[in-house]
Coordinates of N, CA, C and O and ligand atoms in Angstrom, one line a residue:
M1 N 49.5 31.5 31.6 CA 47.8 31.6 31.9 C 47.7 31.5 33.5 O 48.2 30.6 34.0
N2 N 47.1 32.6 34.0 CA 46.9 32.4 35.4 C 45.8 31.6 35.7 O 44.8 31.3 35.1
I3 N 45.5 31.0 37.0 CA 44.5 30.2 37.5 C 43.1 30.9 37.3 O 42.2 30.3 36.9
R4 N 43.2 32.2 37.4 CA 41.6 32.7 37.2 C 41.2 32.9 35.8 O 40.1 32.4 35.6
L5 N 42.1 32.8 34.8 CA 41.8 32.9 33.5 C 41.3 31.6 33.1 O 40.4 31.4 32.5
V6 N 42.1 30.5 33.4 CA 41.7 29.0 33.3 C 40.4 28.8 33.8 O 39.4 28.1 33.1
T7 N 40.0 29.2 34.9 CA 38.7 29.2 35.6 C 37.6 29.7 34.8 O 36.7 29.1 34.6
V8 N 37.9 30.9 34.2 CA 36.9 31.7 33.5 C 36.7 30.7 32.1 O 35.6 30.8 31.8
L9 N 37.8 30.5 31.5 CA 37.5 29.7 30.3 C 36.9 28.3 30.2 O 36.1 27.9 29.4
A10 N 37.2 27.6 31.5 CA 36.7 26.4 31.8 C 35.1 26.6 32.0 O 34.3 25.9 31.4
T11 N 34.7 27.6 32.7 CA 33.3 28.0 32.9 C 32.6 28.3 31.6 O 31.5 27.6 31.5
I12 N 33.2 28.9 30.7 CA 32.6 29.4 29.4 C 32.4 28.1 28.6 O 31.3 27.7 27.9
V13 N 33.4 27.2 28.5 CA 33.3 25.9 27.9 C 32.2 25.1 28.3 O 31.4 24.5 27.7
I14 N 32.1 25.0 29.5 CA 31.1 24.2 30.2 C 29.6 24.8 29.7 O 28.8 24.2 29.5
A15 N 29.5 26.0 30.0 CA 28.4 26.7 29.6 C 27.8 26.4 28.2 O 26.7 26.1 28.1
C16 N 28.7 26.5 27.1 CA 28.6 26.2 25.9 C 28.1 24.8 25.7 O 27.1 24.5 25.0
L17 N 28.8 23.8 26.3 CA 28.5 22.4 26.0 C 27.2 22.3 26.7 O 26.1 21.6 26.0
T18 N 26.8 23.0 28.0 CA 25.5 22.6 28.4 C 24.2 23.3 27.6 O 23.3 22.7 27.2
A19 N 24.6 24.3 27.0 CA 23.5 24.7 26.0 C 23.4 24.0 24.9 O 22.1 24.0 24.4
I20 N 24.4 23.8 24.4 CA 24.2 22.6 23.2 C 23.4 21.5 23.4 O 22.4 21.2 22.6
T21 N 23.9 20.9 24.6 CA 23.0 19.5 25.1 C 21.6 19.9 25.1 O 20.7 19.2 24.8
S22 N 21.2 21.2 25.9 CA 20.0 21.3 26.4 C 19.4 21.5 25.1 O 17.8 21.3 24.8
S23 N 19.8 22.4 24.0 CA 18.8 22.9 22.8 C 18.7 21.4 22.1 O 17.7 21.4 21.5
A24 N 19.5 20.6 21.9 CA 19.2 19.4 21.2 C 18.3 18.6 21.9 O 17.5 18.1 21.1
Q25 N 18.2 18.4 23.1 CA 17.1 17.8 24.0 C 15.8 18.5 23.7 O 14.8 17.7 23.5
T26 N 15.7 19.7 23.8 CA 14.5 20.6 23.5 C 13.9 20.3 22.3 O 12.7 20.0 22.2
A27 N 14.9 20.2 21.0 CA 14.3 19.9 19.9 C 13.8 18.4 19.6 O 13.2 18.4 18.7
G28 N 14.1 17.6 20.4 CA 14.0 16.3 20.3 C 14.6 15.5 19.5 O 14.5 14.4 19.2
H29 N 16.0 16.1 19.0 CA 16.7 15.3 18.0 C 17.9 14.8 18.6 O 18.7 15.7 19.4
N30 N 17.9 13.7 18.9 CA 19.0 12.9 19.6 C 20.1 12.4 18.4 O 19.7 11.8 17.6
H31 N 21.4 12.5 18.6 CA 22.2 12.0 17.8 C 22.3 10.6 18.0 O 22.3 9.8 19.1
L32 N 22.3 9.8 17.0 CA 21.9 8.3 16.9 C 23.0 7.7 15.9 O 23.2 7.9 14.9
M33 N 23.7 6.5 16.6 CA 24.4 5.6 15.8 C 23.6 4.1 16.0 O 24.0 3.8 17.3
V34 N 23.2 3.4 15.4 CA 22.5 2.1 15.5 C 23.0 1.4 14.5 O 23.1 1.4 13.3
T35 N 23.4 0.1 15.2 CA 24.1 -1.1 14.5 C 22.8 -2.1 14.2 O 21.6 -2.2 15.2
P36 N 22.9 -3.0 13.2 CA 21.7 -4.0 13.4 C 21.6 -4.6 14.5 O 20.3 -5.2 14.8
D37 N 22.5 -5.1 15.4 CA 22.4 -5.8 16.7 C 21.6 -5.1 17.7 O 21.2 -5.4 18.7
D38 N 21.4 -3.7 17.5 CA 20.7 -2.7 18.2 C 19.3 -3.0 18.3 O 18.4 -2.5 19.2
L39 N 18.7 -3.3 17.0 CA 17.3 -3.1 16.7 C 16.6 -4.0 17.8 O 17.0 -5.2 17.8
K40 N 15.4 -3.6 18.1 CA 14.5 -4.4 18.7 C 13.1 -4.7 17.9 O 12.5 -3.9 17.7
W41 N 13.0 -6.0 17.6 CA 11.9 -6.2 16.7 C 10.8 -6.6 17.4 O 10.9 -7.4 18.4
A42 N 9.7 -6.0 17.1 CA 8.5 -6.2 17.7 C 7.3 -6.5 16.6 O 7.3 -6.5 15.4
D43 N 6.3 -6.9 17.1 CA 5.1 -7.4 16.3 C 4.3 -6.0 15.8 O 4.4 -4.9 16.4
I44 N 3.8 -5.9 14.7 CA 3.0 -4.7 14.3 C 1.7 -4.8 13.6 O 1.4 -5.6 12.8
P45 N 0.9 -4.1 14.6 CA -0.7 -4.6 14.5 C -1.2 -4.0 13.0 O -2.2 -4.7 12.8
S46 N -0.7 -3.0 12.6 CA -1.2 -2.6 11.3 C -0.8 -3.4 9.9 O -1.1 -3.0 8.8
L47 N -0.2 -4.5 10.1 CA 0.2 -5.1 8.9 C -0.1 -6.7 9.2 O -0.2 -7.2 10.0
P48 N -0.5 -7.5 8.1 CA -0.8 -8.7 8.2 C 0.1 -9.7 9.1 O 1.4 -9.0 9.1
P49 N -0.2 -10.6 9.9 CA 0.7 -11.2 10.7 C 1.8 -11.8 10.0 O 1.8 -12.4 8.9
G50 N 2.9 -11.9 10.8 CA 4.2 -12.3 10.4 C 5.3 -11.2 10.1 O 6.6 -11.6 10.1
A51 N 4.9 -10.1 9.9 CA 5.8 -9.0 9.8 C 6.4 -8.3 11.1 O 5.6 -8.7 12.4
K52 N 7.6 -8.0 11.2 CA 8.2 -7.6 12.5 C 8.6 -6.0 12.3 O 9.0 -5.9 11.0
I53 N 8.7 -5.1 13.2 CA 9.0 -3.9 13.1 C 10.0 -3.5 14.0 O 10.0 -3.9 15.2
A54 N 11.2 -2.7 13.6 CA 12.0 -2.1 14.7 C 12.2 -0.6 14.4 O 12.4 -0.2 13.3
V55 N 11.6 0.1 15.5 CA 11.6 1.6 15.4 C 13.1 2.2 15.6 O 13.4 1.9 16.7
I56 N 13.4 2.8 14.7 CA 14.8 3.6 14.9 C 14.7 5.1 15.5 O 15.2 5.4 16.3
E57 N 13.8 5.8 14.9 CA 13.6 7.1 15.2 C 12.1 7.5 15.2 O 11.2 6.9 14.4
G58 N 11.7 8.4 16.2 CA 10.2 8.5 15.9 C 9.9 9.6 17.1 O 10.8 10.3 17.5
P59 N 8.8 9.5 17.8 CA 7.7 8.4 17.7 C 6.9 8.9 16.2 O 6.9 9.9 15.8
M60 N 6.4 7.7 15.5 CA 5.8 7.9 14.2 C 4.6 8.5 14.3 O 4.1 9.0 13.1
N61 N 3.9 8.7 15.4 CA 2.6 9.3 15.5 C 2.6 10.9 15.7 O 1.6 11.5 15.8
E62 N 3.7 11.4 15.7 CA 4.0 12.9 15.8 C 4.7 13.4 14.5 O 5.1 12.8 13.7
A63 N 4.6 14.7 14.5 CA 5.0 15.4 13.4 C 6.7 15.5 13.5 O 6.9 16.9 13.5
V64 N 7.3 14.6 13.5 CA 8.6 14.4 13.7 C 9.3 13.6 12.7 O 8.6 12.6 12.1
P65 N 10.5 13.5 12.1 CA 11.3 12.6 11.2 C 11.1 11.1 11.9 O 11.2 11.1 13.1
F66 N 10.8 10.2 11.1 CA 10.7 8.6 11.6 C 11.6 7.8 10.9 O 11.7 8.0 9.6
T67 N 12.1 6.8 11.4 CA 12.8 5.8 10.9 C 12.4 4.6 11.3 O 12.6 4.6 12.4
F68 N 11.9 3.6 10.5 CA 11.9 2.2 11.0 C 12.4 1.0 10.0 O 12.3 1.4 8.8
R69 N 12.4 -0.2 10.5 CA 12.6 -1.2 9.7 C 11.5 -2.3 9.6 O 10.8 -2.3 10.6
L70 N 11.2 -2.8 8.5 CA 10.1 -4.0 8.6 C 10.9 -5.1 8.2 O 11.7 -5.2 7.3
K71 N 10.6 -6.5 8.7 CA 10.9 -7.5 8.4 C 10.0 -8.5 7.9 O 9.0 -8.6 8.7
F72 N 10.0 -8.9 6.7 CA 8.7 -9.7 6.3 C 9.5 -11.1 6.1 O 10.4 -11.4 5.6
P73 N 8.5 -12.1 6.2 CA 8.9 -13.5 5.9 C 8.7 -13.7 4.5 O 8.1 -12.8 3.5
A74 N 9.0 -14.8 4.1 CA 9.0 -15.2 2.6 C 7.5 -15.4 2.1 O 6.5 -15.7 3.3
N75 N 7.2 -15.1 1.0 CA 5.6 -15.0 0.6 C 4.7 -14.3 1.4 O 3.6 -14.9 1.7
Y76 N 5.3 -13.2 1.8 CA 4.1 -12.3 2.6 C 3.7 -11.4 1.6 O 4.1 -10.9 0.7
E77 N 2.4 -11.2 2.0 CA 1.6 -10.0 1.2 C 1.1 -8.7 1.8 O 0.5 -9.2 2.9
I78 N 1.2 -7.7 1.4 CA 0.7 -6.4 2.1 C -0.3 -5.9 0.9 O -0.1 -5.7 -0.1
P79 N -1.5 -5.9 1.5 CA -2.6 -5.6 0.6 C -2.4 -4.0 0.2 O -1.9 -3.2 1.0
A80 N -3.2 -3.5 -1.0 CA -3.4 -2.2 -1.4 C -3.6 -1.2 -0.1 O -4.5 -1.5 0.5
H81 N -2.7 -0.5 -0.2 CA -2.9 0.5 1.3 C -2.3 2.1 0.7 O -1.4 2.1 -0.4
W82 N -2.3 3.0 1.5 CA -1.7 4.3 1.3 C -1.3 4.9 2.8 O -1.8 4.6 3.7
H83 N -0.6 6.1 2.6 CA -0.2 6.5 3.7 C -0.5 8.1 3.8 O -0.6 8.7 2.6
P84 N -0.5 8.9 4.9 CA -0.7 10.5 4.9 C 0.4 11.1 4.5 O 0.3 12.3 4.3
A85 N 1.6 10.6 4.4 CA 2.9 11.2 4.1 C 3.7 10.7 3.1 O 3.4 9.4 2.9
V86 N 4.8 11.1 2.6 CA 5.8 10.4 1.7 C 6.4 9.2 2.3 O 6.8 9.4 3.5
E87 N 6.2 8.1 1.5 CA 7.0 6.8 2.1 C 8.0 6.7 1.3 O 8.3 6.8 0.3
H88 N 9.4 6.6 2.1 CA 10.7 6.4 1.5 C 11.0 5.2 1.9 O 11.3 4.6 3.0
V89 N 11.3 4.0 0.9 CA 11.5 2.7 1.3 C 13.0 2.3 0.6 O 13.0 2.5 -0.6
T90 N 13.9 1.8 1.6 CA 15.1 1.3 1.1 C 15.1 -0.2 1.5 O 14.9 -0.4 2.5
V91 N 15.5 -0.9 0.4 CA 15.5 -2.2 0.7 C 17.0 -2.5 1.2 O 18.0 -2.5 0.7
I92 N 16.9 -3.2 2.3 CA 18.2 -3.5 3.0 C 18.7 -5.2 2.6 O 19.8 -5.2 2.5
S93 N 17.8 -5.8 2.5 CA 18.1 -7.5 2.3 C 17.1 -8.1 1.6 O 15.7 -7.6 1.9
G94 N 17.3 -9.1 1.0 CA 16.0 -9.8 0.2 C 15.8 -9.0 -0.9 O 16.4 -8.4 -1.6
A95 N 14.3 -9.1 -1.3 CA 13.8 -8.5 -2.6 C 12.5 -7.8 -2.2 O 11.7 -9.0 -1.7
F96 N 12.0 -7.0 -2.5 CA 10.7 -6.3 -2.0 C 9.9 -6.1 -3.5 O 10.6 -5.3 -4.3
N97 N 8.9 -6.8 -3.8 CA 8.1 -6.6 -5.0 C 7.0 -5.4 -4.6 O 6.2 -5.7 -3.7
M98 N 7.2 -4.6 -5.5 CA 6.1 -3.3 -5.1 C 5.5 -2.9 -6.3 O 5.9 -3.0 -7.5
G99 N 4.2 -2.3 -6.4 CA 3.4 -1.8 -7.3 C 2.4 -0.9 -7.0 O 2.2 -0.9 -5.7
T100 N 2.1 0.0 -7.9 CA 0.8 1.0 -7.4 C -0.4 0.6 -7.8 O -0.4 -0.3 -9.0
G101 N -1.5 0.8 -7.3 CA -2.7 0.3 -7.6 C -3.7 0.0 -6.6 O -3.2 -0.1 -5.5
E102 N -5.0 0.0 -6.8 CA -5.9 -0.1 -5.5 C -6.0 -1.9 -5.3 O -6.8 -2.2 -4.5
K103 N -5.4 -2.7 -6.0 CA -5.3 -4.1 -5.7 C -4.2 -4.8 -6.0 O -3.1 -4.2 -6.9
L104 N -3.7 -5.5 -5.2 CA -2.4 -6.4 -5.2 C -2.3 -7.2 -6.4 O -3.3 -8.1 -6.9
D105 N -1.4 -6.9 -7.4 CA -1.2 -7.3 -8.7 C 0.2 -7.7 -8.9 O 0.8 -7.0 -9.2
K106 N 0.5 -9.0 -8.9 CA 2.0 -9.4 -8.9 C 2.2 -9.4 -10.4 O 3.6 -9.2 -10.7
S107 N 1.5 -9.1 -11.5 CA 2.0 -8.8 -12.7 C 2.2 -7.5 -13.3 O 2.7 -7.2 -14.1
N108 N 1.9 -6.6 -12.2 CA 2.2 -5.2 -12.2 C 3.0 -4.6 -11.0 O 2.4 -3.6 -10.2
S109 N 3.9 -5.4 -11.0 CA 5.0 -4.9 -9.8 C 6.4 -4.9 -10.1 O 6.7 -5.5 -11.2
K110 N 7.2 -4.3 -9.5 CA 8.8 -4.1 -9.7 C 9.3 -4.8 -8.7 O 9.1 -4.7 -7.4
S111 N 10.4 -5.9 -8.9 CA 11.3 -6.4 -7.9 C 12.5 -5.4 -7.5 O 13.2 -5.2 -8.3
L112 N 12.3 -5.1 -6.2 CA 13.5 -4.3 -5.8 C 14.4 -4.9 -4.9 O 14.1 -5.4 -3.8
A113 N 15.6 -5.1 -5.4 CA 16.5 -5.7 -4.7 C 17.3 -5.3 -3.8 O 16.9 -3.8 -3.7
A114 N 18.1 -5.7 -2.8 CA 18.7 -5.1 -1.8 C 19.4 -3.8 -2.3 O 20.2 -3.9 -3.5
G115 N 19.5 -2.5 -1.9 CA 19.9 -1.4 -2.3 C 19.0 -0.7 -3.1 O 19.3 0.7 -3.4
S116 N 17.9 -1.1 -3.5 CA 16.7 -0.2 -4.0 C 16.0 0.7 -3.3 O 16.1 0.4 -2.0
V117 N 15.7 1.7 -4.0 CA 14.8 2.7 -3.2 C 13.4 2.8 -4.0 O 13.2 2.8 -5.0
A118 N 12.4 3.2 -3.2 CA 11.0 3.6 -3.8 C 10.6 4.4 -2.9 O 10.7 4.8 -1.6
I119 N 9.9 5.5 -3.6 CA 9.3 6.8 -3.0 C 7.9 6.8 -3.4 O 7.5 6.9 -4.4
M120 N 7.0 6.9 -2.6 CA 5.4 6.6 -2.7 C 5.0 8.1 -2.3 O 5.3 8.4 -1.2
Q121 N 4.1 8.7 -3.1 CA 3.5 9.9 -2.7 C 2.2 9.7 -1.8 O 1.8 8.8 -1.7
P122 N 1.9 10.7 -0.9 CA 0.8 10.5 0.0 C -0.4 10.3 -0.7 O -0.8 10.7 -1.8
K123 N -1.1 9.2 -0.1 CA -2.5 8.7 -0.6 C -2.5 8.2 -1.9 O -3.5 7.8 -2.5
T124 N -1.2 7.5 -2.3 CA -1.0 6.9 -3.4 C -1.2 5.2 -3.1 O -0.3 4.8 -2.4
P125 N -2.1 4.7 -3.7 CA -2.7 3.1 -3.3 C -1.2 2.2 -3.8 O -0.9 2.6 -5.0
H126 N -0.7 1.4 -3.0 CA 0.5 0.7 -3.3 C 0.3 -0.6 -2.7 O -0.3 -0.8 -1.6
F127 N 1.0 -1.6 -3.1 CA 1.0 -3.0 -2.4 C 2.5 -3.8 -2.5 O 3.4 -2.9 -3.5
G128 N 2.7 -4.6 -1.6 CA 3.9 -5.1 -1.7 C 3.9 -6.8 -1.3 O 3.1 -7.0 -0.8
W129 N 4.8 -7.4 -1.9 CA 4.8 -9.0 -1.4 C 6.3 -9.3 -1.5 O 7.2 -8.7 -2.4
T130 N 6.5 -10.6 -1.2 CA 7.9 -11.2 -0.9 C 7.8 -12.6 -1.5 O 6.7 -13.1 -1.5
T131 N 9.2 -12.9 -2.0 CA 9.1 -14.6 -2.2 C 10.4 -15.1 -1.3 O 10.5 -16.5 -1.1
A132 N 11.0 -14.3 -0.6 CA 12.0 -14.7 0.4 C 12.1 -13.6 1.4 O 11.5 -12.5 1.5
E133 N 12.7 -13.9 2.8 CA 12.6 -13.0 3.9 C 13.3 -11.9 3.3 O 14.4 -11.7 2.6
T134 N 12.8 -10.7 3.6 CA 13.0 -9.4 3.1 C 13.1 -8.2 4.4 O 12.2 -8.2 5.1
I135 N 14.1 -7.5 4.4 CA 14.3 -6.2 5.4 C 14.1 -4.9 4.5 O 14.9 -4.9 3.7
V136 N 13.3 -4.0 4.9 CA 13.1 -2.9 4.4 C 13.3 -1.8 5.4 O 12.8 -2.1 6.5
Q137 N 13.6 -0.6 5.0 CA 13.8 0.6 5.9 C 13.0 1.7 5.3 O 13.1 1.9 4.2
V138 N 12.1 2.0 6.2 CA 11.0 3.1 5.8 C 11.4 4.4 6.5 O 11.7 4.4 7.8
H139 N 11.4 5.5 5.9 CA 11.8 7.0 6.8 C 10.6 7.8 5.8 O 10.5 7.7 4.9
G140 N 10.6 9.0 6.8 CA 9.6 10.0 6.3 C 9.6 11.0 7.5 O 10.3 10.9 8.5
V141 N 8.5 12.0 7.4 CA 8.0 12.8 8.5 C 6.5 12.4 8.9 O 5.8 12.3 8.1
G142 N 6.4 12.1 10.1 CA 5.2 12.0 10.6 C 4.4 13.1 10.8 O 4.4 14.2 10.4
P143 N 2.9 12.8 11.1 CA 2.3 11.6 11.6 C 2.0 10.6 10.7 O 1.7 10.8 9.4
W144 N 2.7 9.3 10.9 CA 2.5 8.4 10.0 C 1.2 7.4 10.3 O 0.5 7.6 11.2
G145 N 0.6 6.9 9.2 CA -0.3 5.9 9.4 C -0.6 5.1 8.2 O 0.1 5.3 7.0
V146 N -1.3 4.0 8.2 CA -1.6 3.0 7.0 C -3.3 2.9 6.8 O -3.9 2.7 8.0
T147 N -3.6 3.3 5.8 CA -5.1 3.1 5.3 C -5.0 2.2 4.3 O -4.6 2.5 3.3
Y148 N -6.0 1.0 4.5 CA -6.1 -0.1 3.3 C -7.3 0.4 2.7 O -8.4 1.0 2.8
V149 N -7.0 0.2 1.4 CA -8.1 0.7 0.2 C -9.4 -0.2 0.6 O -10.5 0.4 0.5
N150 N -9.1 -1.4 0.8 CA -10.2 -2.4 1.2 C -10.3 -2.5 2.6 O -9.4 -3.3 3.1
P151 N -11.2 -2.0 3.2 CA -11.2 -1.8 5.0 C -11.1 -3.4 5.4 O -10.4 -3.6 6.7
A152 N -11.6 -4.4 4.6 CA -11.5 -5.6 5.3 C -10.0 -6.3 5.4 O -9.7 -7.3 6.0
D153 N -9.4 -5.6 4.5 CA -7.8 -6.1 4.8 C -7.0 -5.6 5.9 O -6.0 -6.0 6.2
D154 N -7.8 -4.5 6.5 CA -7.1 -4.0 7.7 C -7.1 -5.0 9.0 O -8.0 -5.4 9.6
P155 N -5.7 -5.6 9.4 CA -5.6 -6.6 10.3 C -6.0 -6.1 11.7 O -6.3 -6.8 12.5
R156 N -6.1 -4.7 11.8 CA -6.6 -4.2 13.1 C -8.1 -4.3 13.5 O -8.7 -4.0 14.3
K157 N -8.7 -4.6 12.2 CA -10.3 -4.6 12.1 C -10.8 -6.0 12.4 O -11.7 -6.4 12.2
K158 N -9.6 -7.1 12.5 CA -10.1 -8.4 12.4 C -10.1 -9.0 13.9 O -9.3 -8.4 14.6
Ligands
LIG1 CU1 3.5 1.5 2.1

């Protein structure tokens, strides 16, 4: 191979790599590999005090895929609420008790152990509670939001 051909091939390879990189950035999709140690936990104003959120993919308020984790303490309760989009919940650790309905009802819920999945359709009222520390992962397509069935339950209004 002569030096000129090598130069041409190298230029083509670099051009292709640049094109791939820039199109990925334009679309806003970044390749991600996240370990539990990478998660940055923060307070979450839309849930009762005590929960923490770690956003993995987003932003949640835009029409793009989102993924986040929630960490709940023991004996935590999320009053009945709904979302504007499909909610996919995967239980990572502990157990998340969940049910559908307009009021938190512990006699009408299912215990979801680690490894369980729940899928809630948009605007379906549902609630959740724990007896031990629990981590769940939630994913879907934004824009995301939380609306409480009883507005008095909304911690953002307290
Ligand atoms: Cu929910």
